[in-house]
Amino acid sequence: MKDRKIVLVGTGFVGMSMAYSFLTTGGIDELVLVDVDEEKAIGETMDLQHGLPYARNKLVIKAGGYEECADAEMVVITAGTAQRPGQTRLDMTAVNTKIMKSITENIMASGFDGILLIASNPVDLMTYVAQQVSGLPKNRVIGSGTILDTARLRYLMSEYLGISTSNIHAYIMGEHGDSSFVPWTHAYIGCKNLLEMLDENHRDLQDLNEIYHQVQQAAYEIINRKKSTYYGIGLSLNRLVRAILDDEHVILTVSCYQNQEYGQEDLYIGVPAIITRAGVETIIKLKLNEVDQGKFDASCETLKEIIHSTIKPILG
Amino acid sequence: MKDRKIVLVGTGFVGMSMAYSFLTTGGIDELVLVDVDEEKAIGETMDLQHGLPYARNKLVIKAGGYEECADAEMVVITAGTAQRPGQTRLDMTAVNTKIMKSITENIMASGFDGILLIASNPVDLMTYVAQQVSGLPKNRVIGSGTILDTARLRYLMSEYLGISTSNIHAYIMGEHGDSSFVPWTHAYIGCKNLLEMLDENHRDLQDLNEIYHQVQQAAYEIINRKKSTYYGIGLSLNRLVRAILDDEHVILTVSCYQNQEYGQEDLYIGVPAIITRAGVETIIKLKLNEVDQGKFDASCETLKEIIHSTIKPILG
Amino acid sequence: MKDRKIVLVGTGFVGMSMAYSFLTTGGIDELVLVDVDEEKAIGETMDLQHGLPYARNKLVIKAGGYEECADAEMVVITAGTAQRPGQTRLDMTAVNTKIMKSITENIMASGFDGILLIASNPVDLMTYVAQQVSGLPKNRVIGSGTILDTARLRYLMSEYLGISTSNIHAYIMGEHGDSSFVPWTHAYIGCKNLLEMLDENHRDLQDLNEIYHQVQQAAYEIINRKKSTYYGIGLSLNRLVRAILDDEHVILTVSCYQNQEYGQEDLYIGVPAIITRAGVETIIKLKLNEVDQGKFDASCETLKEIIHSTIKPILG
Amino acid sequence: MKDRKIVLVGTGFVGMSMAYSFLTTGGIDELVLVDVDEEKAIGETMDLQHGLPYARNKLVIKAGGYEECADAEMVVITAGTAQRPGQTRLDMTAVNTKIMKSITENIMASGFDGILLIASNPVDLMTYVAQQVSGLPKNRVIGSGTILDTARLRYLMSEYLGISTSNIHAYIMGEHGDSSFVPWTHAYIGCKNLLEMLDENHRDLQDLNEIYHQVQQAAYEIINRKKSTYYGIGLSLNRLVRAILDDEHVILTVSCYQNQEYGQEDLYIGVPAIITRAGVETIIKLKLNEVDQGKFDASCETLKEIIHSTIKPILG
Ligand SMILES: NC(=O)c1ccc[n+]([C@@H]2O[C@H](COP(=O)([O-])OP(=O)(O)OC[C@H]3O[C@@H](n4cnc5c(N)ncnc54)[C@H](O)[C@@H]3O)[C@@H](O)[C@H]2O)c1
Ligand SMILES: NC(=O)c1ccc[n+]([C@@H]2O[C@H](COP(=O)([O-])OP(=O)(O)OC[C@H]3O[C@@H](n4cnc5c(N)ncnc54)[C@H](O)[C@@H]3O)[C@@H](O)[C@H]2O)c1
Ligand SMILES: NC(=O)c1ccc[n+]([C@@H]2O[C@H](COP(=O)([O-])OP(=O)(O)OC[C@H]3O[C@@H](n4cnc5c(N)ncnc54)[C@H](O)[C@@H]3O)[C@@H](O)[C@H]2O)c1
Ligand SMILES: NC(=O)c1ccc[n+]([C@@H]2O[C@H](COP(=O)([O-])OP(=O)(O)OC[C@H]3O[C@@H](n4cnc5c(N)ncnc54)[C@H](O)[C@@H]3O)[C@@H](O)[C@H]2O)c1
């Protein structure tokens, strides 16, 4: 296996925003672009290559086929259809399940034995599909989950409080999409409890709900204005890839296989987890209060229902 | 004036690729996005902001109007129509001259007194328009010129020779577009003359012409495959902005006002120049051989003709 | 005032470790080295300058005199005597008070009106001296405080828990030195309470006390082995300077003037505070339990006693 | 072999300046510090570790023994005695040959099979010793050669010309030390011949000789003022390690085994060479004029004489 070689499957806006960001962050040695539209992958490759003289580090970029996955340390899948105005993430399930199945089969046929990172929507379900089809160990198939949602939350809270995002410690958990939630009792600013801080500043929990609402609506708001969203997720994926390749042992909210950590099993959903070069090392277990556990369970139920009604029949 | 505050006018793919790259390179403190499509500027702003928790440095990003130019150190203009399949860069002149005139007037109305960087095509002509309309000192109005063409050349030569782009010292000069050229006698690999190196390796000047041909065709090749080109230019603009704000005194091939340095005057065209926080400090004068000087003059003639036939009438 | 120009007073190992790190992190435009040993400042300048071709950004480095402070945005003081084997930080007080007084007078005589950052030991007291002598607003005179102690704590906890330092949220408060403490009830790993996490993992609070003990002994352990400590503090100072110049609004444990935030006043001591381009914006108030408040008060008493017995007489 | 694991032998100022710089540049995954003074190596390790919370990337740092070389991709040797006032680099030869022999034997006993980088002085001779003792392929044993001298030259020329170091293309060749030289006819500023540029600016070749003289005296000047030099070389070594690990194919002036490229053989000396992950790939052959070839030959004769008189007897 070649260290720090990654293959990107799906050279749309999301995948390319991640790809482009590696020129300026460094952290990988080789990047191969794969797309069903082979000409597009070639065009994207050329466009990126012309930025290489200004890149932070030496980096090999090329277009290729699935055989390139054979010795890759990671494959990132961002293929699929972008969310369109009016469409929910779940609407895309059936069509994307078939795409994901075929892509995963192609990847595995190369002999790939690394870490699979999925961003295609609906991401929690597509990660499930990729794991089931690949048969890779569950901790080595990871979905981007609520990493972007959490980034959005932190940005908005940072603006609201006038404190750097690096000191905003709060997670969005659950399904990436409509049924996610924030366990506010487990939110801290620096080492100070958020609710306590609000109280002292005579601010209102209502403000936080408004912020969460903005997070939940963010994708729709952006899609209405620029057709699809990709820079926020592009940088989130870059962050996730580097956390893995650098063996950071960092806690990120990603879509992880559940094994009763939060009382649920046999599905992928967004929870905080320690990320290492081996993939998901441990899920961090927060003590959710009743309301939050209820939201988590509801989020899981939604997903499980679709797994049974839509996905399992396709996977056979 | 606020140091390291920049305003971007035109939040299309080119402008946004530059904007997005600042999250990972750092180097600016504030970025304001302006577009005639105000909703788009807001959507782009939101998408970028969500990447801020993973950004290299603290950075203020917002959507705004031309009044934001008042205290900006730089304004970058990437508004305009992207080159479409079949279209030459010059075809776009008349329509873009009007856009550029109105944008520049809006910028100057704010009281702006910094450096103006233009990437909109046809870039040498649009830079001329921006300078004429703004009345800013000529060294403070700069076009991206052949910076991207030169990056492309270096990338391709680097691949051909198996030597890092940082050791490929060669320029593309002239008009960004069809009438540019490479003064090959002034090309070096490290401290070794390129032609001498080719000779020793029994390689052919024909190969270099093929490489130049690929550079010249690159935009068309990419546009055919992905509709427009933006990552290479995005990173080139980032490089140029940082060269200016960091007062680098670095030599880059940009579109500069000509004052007989190469025997021509009253137009902007791509030549190597020393870039500082004050803009273009000095144009580097290479001794062109007769053939290359001929190409340069021809390139200038093309531009001058359009200035007289198309631009001057519009500027009045 | 020139943005991002900083003057370093004291080109010993601590100051130079900070200075050297700016070549690779960037973030400043100009660095002036001042030392009572003028030849040393020149030698250090030359050594740094020779690294500039490999530096991240353009950076002006020069040796100079106090007149360079006139237009500096920040002055960092690391002059003084390093801690020697057997010596406590407080032993150094009287001699360093006189040095600090004279340095501060020289700085102010230039017309300096920026932010003063002090690392010279005993740092909480030297920061007090610098503020009293300079008469600068209290939020614009900052000591490095327990920033290094906190970095040490996070590193050791990170090793102990197998989790990235970026997820270890715990502070060392109080005097930089023997009477500091960790408010453990306000320590979090990601969004999880540390004590709760230890409990679940059947680990012992005794381990944490051992870790704190290591932090407290770290300086002595290093000094015994390599005479003085400088890389950890060098990078901590770099971090602090960039937090200020980048207006990060980040929470760091620095030596701040107390105004009853923790029930004490008229001294500088290490507490978590929001750092902006204006200096210390707000002190974060944690609800200390009785034991921790007792430790804080004791820490303050030690400092106040020295202020009255040793410092005030010198300042007159 | 573990990718991006490096072992540093010799934790003096030079080695540690390189080590410390990796915290801020990134580019390696693991760094092991080895020194005959084991306690020093532990103290240095602790001091570095405390900077890790502010480091650019996750990095494992530890103190260790030669067994750590077994799976390292590179070993960097900076052990030895620093140059003292009055001492020439050659004076140190005999004593350092013995040290280098023993260190190299210890490294090879571990089963090491990577790239060996030497900075200990006299560096051209010590590199020869390390290659002879290790028996490693000659392209995998590299000396820092004139990389620092070249950096110094570029810095001084950059100041003299007011142009960024990145556009100063000139090499210092020959022995790192008293008998090096600059082939001025092969010096370029951007793509412009240096001598031509001087001529146009009515500047004098005498100025260049003065600059070269300053380079040659730089080490002595710094040593007189701060006892030894280490930041310039620290960053040069960082640059070289990253050029290798990133497979940059970059041209750097390093100490390479000569095989008639410049008419000499069986010694190491500084010449421009393409550096890849495999070590020295190709030596760049410049056509030296008679004077410069004479200087090179003289430089080689000096080294060869010492190899025969001093080194071969010790190696046996
Ligand atoms: N996880 C998140 O937080 C998040 C955020 C934004 C978007 N997304 C999702 O990312 C995905 C990509 O979005 P986008 O904006 O880049 O879309 P896009 O339409 O721009 O690009 C999709 C790309 O996938 C390619 N593709 C389609 N089928 C393929 C196949 N079978 N094999 C290989 N390539 C194939 C297409 O050719 C296209 O290049 C969507 O599913 C979107 O919903 C996820
Ligand atoms: N210099 C180069 O090397 C280079 C390379 C590639 C593209 N370009 C040029 O860059 C320009 C932008 O390309 P793109 O791909 O981003 O195009 P795009 O169509 O994606 O975006 C253009 C943007 O400009 C905005 N705009 C149009 N008129 C405006 C006005 N009057 N005021 C403010 N905003 C206005 C549009 O709303 C749109 O957001 C084109 O002219 C293109 O040819 C230059
Ligand atoms: N705050 C922390 O966490 C922390 C950590 C380590 C060291 N320190 C402190 O930092 C200080 C510097 O330590 P060091 O190891 O660099 O010491 P050092 O002895 O290496 O350097 C001190 C420098 O200060 C200069 N100096 C002395 N008096 C001066 C004056 N009046 N004006 C200008 N320069 C003067 C000296 O010439 C010398 O170059 C010490 O007080 C040390 O205790 C603080
Ligand atoms: N190549 C260059 O351009 C360049 C520039 C500057 C210095 N140098 C050279 O680098 C070397 C180191 O300089 P420094 O300033 O770091 O010296 P230093 O005295 O600070 O450190 C030398 C270190 O080597 C260790 N050491 C000695 N013998 C050893 C052995 N047998 N095994 C392991 N470790 C051993 C010592 O304990 C000490 O820690 C010197 O030879 C110096 O001349 C080279």
XYZ file of C-alpha atoms in Angstrom, chain B residues 170-296:
127
model
C 10.876 30.155 -18.142
C 8.274 32.769 -18.970
C 5.308 33.028 -21.236
C 5.109 36.603 -22.461
C 2.654 38.586 -24.497
C -1.110 38.541 -24.606
C -2.863 36.036 -22.353
C -4.324 34.009 -25.133
C -3.567 33.201 -28.673
C -0.579 35.428 -29.410
C 1.667 34.687 -26.441
C 5.163 33.175 -26.787
C 8.102 31.741 -24.831
C 11.530 33.377 -25.222
C 13.288 29.997 -25.080
C 16.802 31.429 -25.159
C 15.999 32.923 -21.742
C 14.885 29.654 -20.181
C 16.884 27.937 -17.448
C 16.670 24.770 -15.408
C 18.260 25.634 -12.112
C 21.266 27.606 -13.361
C 21.597 25.652 -16.583
C 20.524 26.934 -19.956
C 17.537 24.914 -21.149
C 18.630 24.609 -24.758
C 22.048 23.405 -23.643
C 20.431 20.833 -21.372
C 18.177 19.558 -24.160
C 21.155 19.298 -26.431
C 23.119 17.214 -23.932
C 20.144 14.921 -23.371
C 19.643 14.523 -27.121
C 16.190 15.955 -26.806
C 14.505 18.092 -29.338
C 13.379 21.713 -29.514
C 10.366 20.210 -31.226
C 9.306 18.848 -27.824
C 9.296 22.355 -26.400
C 7.143 23.643 -29.180
C 4.745 20.811 -28.453
C 4.702 21.824 -24.788
C 4.002 25.436 -25.689
C 1.246 24.265 -27.987
C -0.318 22.365 -25.098
C -0.189 25.483 -22.946
C -1.892 27.509 -25.614
C -4.596 24.890 -26.026
C -4.991 24.193 -22.305
C -7.926 26.532 -21.713
C -9.812 25.083 -24.676
C -9.034 21.513 -23.639
C -10.300 22.134 -20.128
C -13.346 24.095 -21.219
C -14.338 21.250 -23.505
C -14.241 18.869 -20.568
C -15.541 20.908 -17.621
C -17.092 24.046 -19.189
C -14.631 26.563 -17.725
C -11.233 26.738 -16.032
C -10.769 28.041 -12.517
C -8.494 26.123 -10.161
C -5.239 26.999 -11.905
C -6.173 30.674 -12.161
C -7.630 30.643 -8.630
C -4.313 29.602 -7.159
C -2.403 31.978 -9.456
C -4.486 34.899 -8.179
C -3.939 33.801 -4.592
C -0.195 33.768 -5.334
C -0.331 37.235 -6.834
C -2.343 38.734 -3.977
C 0.076 37.345 -1.425
C 3.088 38.524 -3.423
C 1.638 42.018 -3.199
C 0.469 42.004 0.431
C 3.684 40.344 1.607
C 5.793 42.836 -0.364
C 7.683 39.930 -1.867
C 9.673 41.698 -4.584
C 9.097 38.546 -6.597
C 9.207 38.342 -10.392
C 5.895 37.244 -11.919
C 4.577 37.543 -15.456
C 1.671 39.930 -15.142
C -0.108 42.352 -17.400
C 1.750 45.654 -16.973
C 1.434 49.045 -18.503
C 4.092 49.410 -21.195
C 6.347 52.390 -21.298
C 8.907 51.434 -23.963
C 10.475 48.678 -21.837
C 9.985 46.382 -24.814
C 9.547 49.135 -27.377
C 5.820 49.515 -26.950
C 3.556 51.887 -25.066
C 0.010 52.740 -24.062
C -1.225 49.203 -23.508
C -1.142 46.438 -20.926
C 0.484 43.108 -21.767
C 2.182 40.217 -19.967
C 5.861 40.688 -19.124
C 8.014 39.663 -16.158
C 7.928 42.287 -13.426
C 8.965 42.757 -9.818
C 5.861 42.786 -7.618
C 5.820 44.636 -4.299
C 3.264 46.033 -1.886
C 3.251 49.122 -4.096
C 2.228 47.068 -7.152
C 4.486 46.700 -10.179
C 7.871 48.062 -9.169
C 10.004 47.373 -12.260
C 9.561 45.515 -15.509
C 12.385 43.049 -16.099
C 13.857 43.696 -19.542
C 15.015 40.587 -21.368
C 16.945 41.002 -24.608
C 14.514 39.379 -26.992
C 15.875 37.970 -30.207
C 14.364 39.151 -33.456
C 11.811 36.388 -33.746
C 10.567 36.842 -30.183
C 10.483 40.620 -30.472
C 8.436 40.116 -33.609
C 5.972 37.966 -31.716
C 5.762 40.510 -28.923
